[in-house]
Short mmCIF file of C-alpha atoms in Angstrom, two decimals:
data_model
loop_
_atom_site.label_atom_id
_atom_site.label_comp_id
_atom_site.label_asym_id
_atom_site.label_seq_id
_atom_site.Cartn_x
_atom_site.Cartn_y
_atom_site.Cartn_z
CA UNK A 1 106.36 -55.30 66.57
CA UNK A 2 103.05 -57.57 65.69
CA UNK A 3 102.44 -54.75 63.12
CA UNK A 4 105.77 -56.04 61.25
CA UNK A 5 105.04 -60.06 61.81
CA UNK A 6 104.88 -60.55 57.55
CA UNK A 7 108.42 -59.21 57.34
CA UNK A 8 109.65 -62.51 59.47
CA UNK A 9 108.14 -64.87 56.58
CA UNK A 10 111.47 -63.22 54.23
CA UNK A 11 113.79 -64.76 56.76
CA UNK A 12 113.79 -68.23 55.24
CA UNK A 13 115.40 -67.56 51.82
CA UNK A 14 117.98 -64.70 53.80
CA UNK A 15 118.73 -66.82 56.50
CA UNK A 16 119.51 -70.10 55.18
CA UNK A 17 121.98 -68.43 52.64
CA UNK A 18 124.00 -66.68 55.68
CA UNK A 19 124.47 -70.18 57.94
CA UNK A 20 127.22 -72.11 55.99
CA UNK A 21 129.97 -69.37 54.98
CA UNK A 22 133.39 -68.85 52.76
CA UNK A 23 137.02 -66.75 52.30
CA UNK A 24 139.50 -65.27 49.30
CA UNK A 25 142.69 -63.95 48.74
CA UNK A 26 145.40 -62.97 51.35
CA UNK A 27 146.28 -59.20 51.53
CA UNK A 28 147.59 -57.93 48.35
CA UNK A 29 148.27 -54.43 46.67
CA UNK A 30 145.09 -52.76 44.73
CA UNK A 31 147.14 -53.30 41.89
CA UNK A 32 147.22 -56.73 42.53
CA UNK A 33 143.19 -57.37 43.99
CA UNK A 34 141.85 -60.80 43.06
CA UNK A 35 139.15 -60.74 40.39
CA UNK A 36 135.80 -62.02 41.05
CA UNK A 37 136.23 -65.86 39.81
CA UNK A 38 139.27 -65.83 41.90
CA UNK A 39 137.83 -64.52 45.10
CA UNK A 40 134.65 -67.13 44.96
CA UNK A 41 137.67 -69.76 43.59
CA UNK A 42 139.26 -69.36 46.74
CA UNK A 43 135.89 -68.99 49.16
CA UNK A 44 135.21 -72.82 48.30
CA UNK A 45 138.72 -73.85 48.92
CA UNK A 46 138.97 -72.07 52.48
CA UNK A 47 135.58 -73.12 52.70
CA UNK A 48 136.13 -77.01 53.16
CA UNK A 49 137.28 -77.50 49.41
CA UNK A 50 135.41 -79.56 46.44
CA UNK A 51 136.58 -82.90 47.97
CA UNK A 52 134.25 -82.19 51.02
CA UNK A 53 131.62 -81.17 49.23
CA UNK A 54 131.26 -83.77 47.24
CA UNK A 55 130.66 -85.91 50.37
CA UNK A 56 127.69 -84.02 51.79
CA UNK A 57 124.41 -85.97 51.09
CA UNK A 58 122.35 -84.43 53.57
CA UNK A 59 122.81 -81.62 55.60
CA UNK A 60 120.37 -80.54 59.03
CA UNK A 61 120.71 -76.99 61.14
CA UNK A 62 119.09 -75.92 64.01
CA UNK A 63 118.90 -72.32 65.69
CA UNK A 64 117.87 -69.78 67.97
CA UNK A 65 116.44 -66.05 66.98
CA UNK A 66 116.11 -62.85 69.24
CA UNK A 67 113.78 -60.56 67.25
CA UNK A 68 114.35 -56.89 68.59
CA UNK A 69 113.67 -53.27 67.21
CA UNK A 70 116.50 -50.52 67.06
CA UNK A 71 115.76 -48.17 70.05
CA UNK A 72 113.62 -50.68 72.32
CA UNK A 73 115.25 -52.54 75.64
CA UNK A 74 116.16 -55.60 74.99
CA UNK A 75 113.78 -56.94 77.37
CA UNK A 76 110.86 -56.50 74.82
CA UNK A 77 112.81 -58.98 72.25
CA UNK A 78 110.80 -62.06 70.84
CA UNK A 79 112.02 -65.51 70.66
CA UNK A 80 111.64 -67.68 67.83
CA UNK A 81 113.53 -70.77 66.39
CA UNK A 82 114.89 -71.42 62.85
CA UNK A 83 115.41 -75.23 61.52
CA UNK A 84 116.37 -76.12 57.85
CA UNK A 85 116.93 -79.87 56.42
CA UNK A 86 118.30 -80.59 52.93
CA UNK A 87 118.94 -84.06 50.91
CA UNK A 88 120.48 -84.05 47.79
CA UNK A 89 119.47 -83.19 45.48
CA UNK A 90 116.62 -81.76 45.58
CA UNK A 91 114.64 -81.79 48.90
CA UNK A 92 115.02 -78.68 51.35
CA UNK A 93 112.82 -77.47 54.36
CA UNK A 94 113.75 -74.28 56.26
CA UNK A 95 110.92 -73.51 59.34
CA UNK A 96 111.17 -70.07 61.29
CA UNK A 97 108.90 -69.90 64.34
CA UNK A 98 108.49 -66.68 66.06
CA UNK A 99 105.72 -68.29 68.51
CA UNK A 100 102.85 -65.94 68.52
CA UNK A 101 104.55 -63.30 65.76
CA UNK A 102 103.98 -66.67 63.37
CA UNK A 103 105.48 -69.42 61.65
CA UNK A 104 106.62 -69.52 58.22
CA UNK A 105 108.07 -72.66 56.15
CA UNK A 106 109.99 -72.75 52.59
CA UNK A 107 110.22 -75.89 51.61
CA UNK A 108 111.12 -78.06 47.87
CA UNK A 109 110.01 -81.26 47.15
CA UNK A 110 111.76 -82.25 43.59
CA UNK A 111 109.97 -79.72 41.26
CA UNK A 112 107.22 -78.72 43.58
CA UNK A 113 108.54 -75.99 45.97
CA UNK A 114 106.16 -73.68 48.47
CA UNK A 115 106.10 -70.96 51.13
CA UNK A 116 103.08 -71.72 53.81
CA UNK A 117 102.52 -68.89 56.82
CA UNK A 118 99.64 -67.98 58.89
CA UNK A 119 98.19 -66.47 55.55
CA UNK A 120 97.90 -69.32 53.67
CA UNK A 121 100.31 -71.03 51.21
CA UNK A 122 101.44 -70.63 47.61
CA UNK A 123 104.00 -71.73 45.08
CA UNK A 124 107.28 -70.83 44.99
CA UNK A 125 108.76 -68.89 41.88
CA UNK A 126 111.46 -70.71 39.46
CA UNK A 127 113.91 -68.59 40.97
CA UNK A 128 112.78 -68.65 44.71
CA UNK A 129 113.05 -72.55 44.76
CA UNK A 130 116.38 -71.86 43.24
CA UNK A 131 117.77 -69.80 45.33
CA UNK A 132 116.53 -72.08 48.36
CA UNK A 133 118.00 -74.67 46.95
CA UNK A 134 121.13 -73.12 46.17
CA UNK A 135 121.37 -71.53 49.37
CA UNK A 136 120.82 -74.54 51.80
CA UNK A 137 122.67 -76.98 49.56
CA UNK A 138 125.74 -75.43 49.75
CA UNK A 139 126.31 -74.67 45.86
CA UNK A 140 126.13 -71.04 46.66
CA UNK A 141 129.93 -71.52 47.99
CA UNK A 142 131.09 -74.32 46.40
CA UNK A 143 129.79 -74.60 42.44
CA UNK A 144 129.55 -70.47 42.67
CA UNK A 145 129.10 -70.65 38.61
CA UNK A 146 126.06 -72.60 38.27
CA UNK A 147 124.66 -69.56 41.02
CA UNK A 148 126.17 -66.54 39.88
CA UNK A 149 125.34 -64.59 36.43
CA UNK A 150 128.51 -62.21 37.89
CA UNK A 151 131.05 -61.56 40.70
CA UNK A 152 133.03 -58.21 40.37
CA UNK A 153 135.54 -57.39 43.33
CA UNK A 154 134.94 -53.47 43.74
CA UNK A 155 138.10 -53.60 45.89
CA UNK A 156 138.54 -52.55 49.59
CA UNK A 157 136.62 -51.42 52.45
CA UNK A 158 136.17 -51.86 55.90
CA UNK A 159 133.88 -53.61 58.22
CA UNK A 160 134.38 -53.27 61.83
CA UNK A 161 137.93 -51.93 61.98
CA UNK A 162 139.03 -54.77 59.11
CA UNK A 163 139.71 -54.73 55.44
CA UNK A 164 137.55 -56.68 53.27
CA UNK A 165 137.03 -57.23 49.65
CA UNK A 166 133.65 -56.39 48.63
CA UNK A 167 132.15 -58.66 45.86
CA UNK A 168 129.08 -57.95 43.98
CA UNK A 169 127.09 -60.70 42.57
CA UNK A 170 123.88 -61.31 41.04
CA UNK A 171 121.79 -64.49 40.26
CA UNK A 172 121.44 -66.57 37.38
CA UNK A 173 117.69 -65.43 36.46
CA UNK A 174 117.35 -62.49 38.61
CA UNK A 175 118.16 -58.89 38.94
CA UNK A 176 119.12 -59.13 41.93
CA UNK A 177 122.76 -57.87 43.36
CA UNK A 178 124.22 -58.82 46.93
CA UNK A 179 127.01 -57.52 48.07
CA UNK A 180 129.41 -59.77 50.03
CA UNK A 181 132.39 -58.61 52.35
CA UNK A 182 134.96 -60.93 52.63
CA UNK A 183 137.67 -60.50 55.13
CA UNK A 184 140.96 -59.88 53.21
CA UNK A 185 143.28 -61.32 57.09
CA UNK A 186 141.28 -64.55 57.43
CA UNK A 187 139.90 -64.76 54.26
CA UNK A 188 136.17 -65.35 55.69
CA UNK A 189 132.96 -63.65 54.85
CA UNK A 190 132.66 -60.56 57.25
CA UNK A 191 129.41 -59.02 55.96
CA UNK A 192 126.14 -59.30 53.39
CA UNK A 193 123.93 -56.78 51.92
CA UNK A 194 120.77 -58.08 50.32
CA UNK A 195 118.20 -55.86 48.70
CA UNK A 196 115.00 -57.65 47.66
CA UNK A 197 112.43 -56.52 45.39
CA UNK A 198 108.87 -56.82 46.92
CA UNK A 199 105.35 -55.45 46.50
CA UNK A 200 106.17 -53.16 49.21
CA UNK A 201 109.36 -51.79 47.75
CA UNK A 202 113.31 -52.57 47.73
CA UNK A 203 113.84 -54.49 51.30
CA UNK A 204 117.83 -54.20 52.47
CA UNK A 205 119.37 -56.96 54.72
CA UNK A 206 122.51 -56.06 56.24
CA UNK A 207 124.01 -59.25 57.97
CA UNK A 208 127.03 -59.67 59.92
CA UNK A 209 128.82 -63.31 60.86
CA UNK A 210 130.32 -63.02 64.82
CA UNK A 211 131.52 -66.48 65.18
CA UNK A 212 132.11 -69.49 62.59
CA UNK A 213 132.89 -73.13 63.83
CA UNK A 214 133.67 -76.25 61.55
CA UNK A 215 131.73 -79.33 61.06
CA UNK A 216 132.81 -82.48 58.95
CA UNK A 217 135.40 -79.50 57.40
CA UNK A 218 133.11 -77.11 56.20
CA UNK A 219 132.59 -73.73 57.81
CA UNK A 220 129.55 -72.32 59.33
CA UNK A 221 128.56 -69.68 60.43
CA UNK A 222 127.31 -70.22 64.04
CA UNK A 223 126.15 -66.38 65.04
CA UNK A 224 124.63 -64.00 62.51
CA UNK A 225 123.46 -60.40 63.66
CA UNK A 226 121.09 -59.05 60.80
CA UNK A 227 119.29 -55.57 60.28
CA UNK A 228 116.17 -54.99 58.24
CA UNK A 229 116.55 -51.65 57.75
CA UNK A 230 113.11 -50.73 56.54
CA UNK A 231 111.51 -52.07 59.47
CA UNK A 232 114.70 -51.24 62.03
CA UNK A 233 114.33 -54.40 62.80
CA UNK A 234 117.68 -56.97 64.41
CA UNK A 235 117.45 -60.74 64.29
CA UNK A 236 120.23 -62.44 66.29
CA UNK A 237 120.74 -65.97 65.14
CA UNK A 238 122.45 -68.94 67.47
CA UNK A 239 123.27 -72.33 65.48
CA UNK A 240 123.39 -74.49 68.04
CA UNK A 241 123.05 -78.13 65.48
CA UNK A 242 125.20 -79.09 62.74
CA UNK A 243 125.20 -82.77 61.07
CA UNK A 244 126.19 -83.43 58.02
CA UNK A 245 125.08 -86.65 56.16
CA UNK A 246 122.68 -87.10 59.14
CA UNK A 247 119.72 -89.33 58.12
CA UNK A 248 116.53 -87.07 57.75
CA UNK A 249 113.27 -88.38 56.91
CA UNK A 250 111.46 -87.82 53.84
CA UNK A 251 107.77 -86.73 55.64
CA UNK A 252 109.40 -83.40 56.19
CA UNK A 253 109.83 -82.38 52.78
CA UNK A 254 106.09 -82.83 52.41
CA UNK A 255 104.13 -80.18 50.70
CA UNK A 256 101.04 -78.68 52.15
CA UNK A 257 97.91 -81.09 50.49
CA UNK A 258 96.28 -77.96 48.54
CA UNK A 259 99.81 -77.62 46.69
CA UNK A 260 101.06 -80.99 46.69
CA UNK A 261 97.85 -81.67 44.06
CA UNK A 262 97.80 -79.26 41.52
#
């Protein structure tokens, strides 16, 4: 699994997006499936709602991750942590620590925003430090326009034994297209498939939500089972720390020295 260590720097920008989660539409006829706007419409209402939203400041979540490979005992897994931090509106920090597999951090200080590993650091794109931002901040659920370029329900399908809507969408500024499952009985979102376009090649993560708890009325999703299909790869995540409007101090939004400067 060492072999595979710079895949775990990708699980910033994948994870963060996948810890606070949304719904749609109650069961209806095909005839009658909610359109896009109207699915996302309803994923910030079940969500919390706008009211809520507008009262988050600052946001801080802490987690476990069990690295394992399709096929090997679980015995072999690797433990790692994952921590994010966020103050509006513009400061973010996700860290994921995989101990001796390595550490990577994204972080976004105002305009300046960076990715530092064991290999060194460099900038963050435009749309990279948007997408963090987006992600961590919440707007991804609850301002879903400002995010999205487009949202098209493709209708029906099921994951795990349970109808969903699934929603494409793709980013303002990128090419981009995830594809979100959205249970159509509780209205929450069941499943995500991201494919990312690397060096490397098209990278798929297929991410499943187990268990969702509420803090301050928002939902979050507390355990996330993902796959990284190129590398058979399955991260188990465990948010064990929620707070909302916590107070979080500004040192850790601090950008590595070499970046901070130029």
């Amino acid at each position: 699994m060492r072999s595979h260590s710079s895949t775990y720097y990708r699980l910033t920008h994948i994870l963060t997006s996948l810890l606070v989660v949304t719904a749609l539409l109650a069961d209806t006829s095909v005839a009658e499936e909610p359109v896009g706007f109207d699915v996302l419409k309803r994923c910030a209402k079940v969500s919390g709602g706008l009211d809520a939203f507008a009262k988050v400041n600052s946001i801080t979540m802490k987690a476990t991750i069990s690295v394992s490979q399709q096929g090997v005992p679980a015995s072999n897994s690797v433990q790692g942590t994952l921590e994010s931090h966020f103050i509006a509106p513009d400061r973010a920090i996700v860290i994921v620590d995989l101990g001796s597999l390595g550490k990577s951090t994204r972080g976004v200080q105002g305009e300046i925003a960076w990715e530092s590993s064991d290999s060194g650091n460099r900038k963050l794109k435009p749309s990279e430090r948007k997408r963090l931002l987006d992600s961590i901040s919440l707007r991804e659920t609850f301002e879903p326009t400002s995010v999205f370029a487009s949202f098209t329900n493709r209708g029906k399908e099921m994951v795990d034994g349970e109808p969903c809507y699934r929603v494409e969408v793709s980013r303002r500024g990128n090419d981009e297209a995830d594809q979100i499952y959205y249970s159509v009985k509780s209205g929450l979102p069941m499943r995500t498939i991201a494919t990312r376009h690397t060096m490397g090649g098209d990278r798929v993560v297929d991410s499943k939500v187990n268990q969702y708890k509420t803090y301050k009325g928002l939902q979050v999703a507390t355990e996330i089972r993902q796959l990284m299909q190129s590398f058979k790869l399955i991260h188990d995540v465990k948010v064990h720390t929620v707070e909302i409007n916590g107070k979080i101090d500004e040192s850790v939004f601090t950008p590595p020295a070499d970046l901070e400067k130029s």
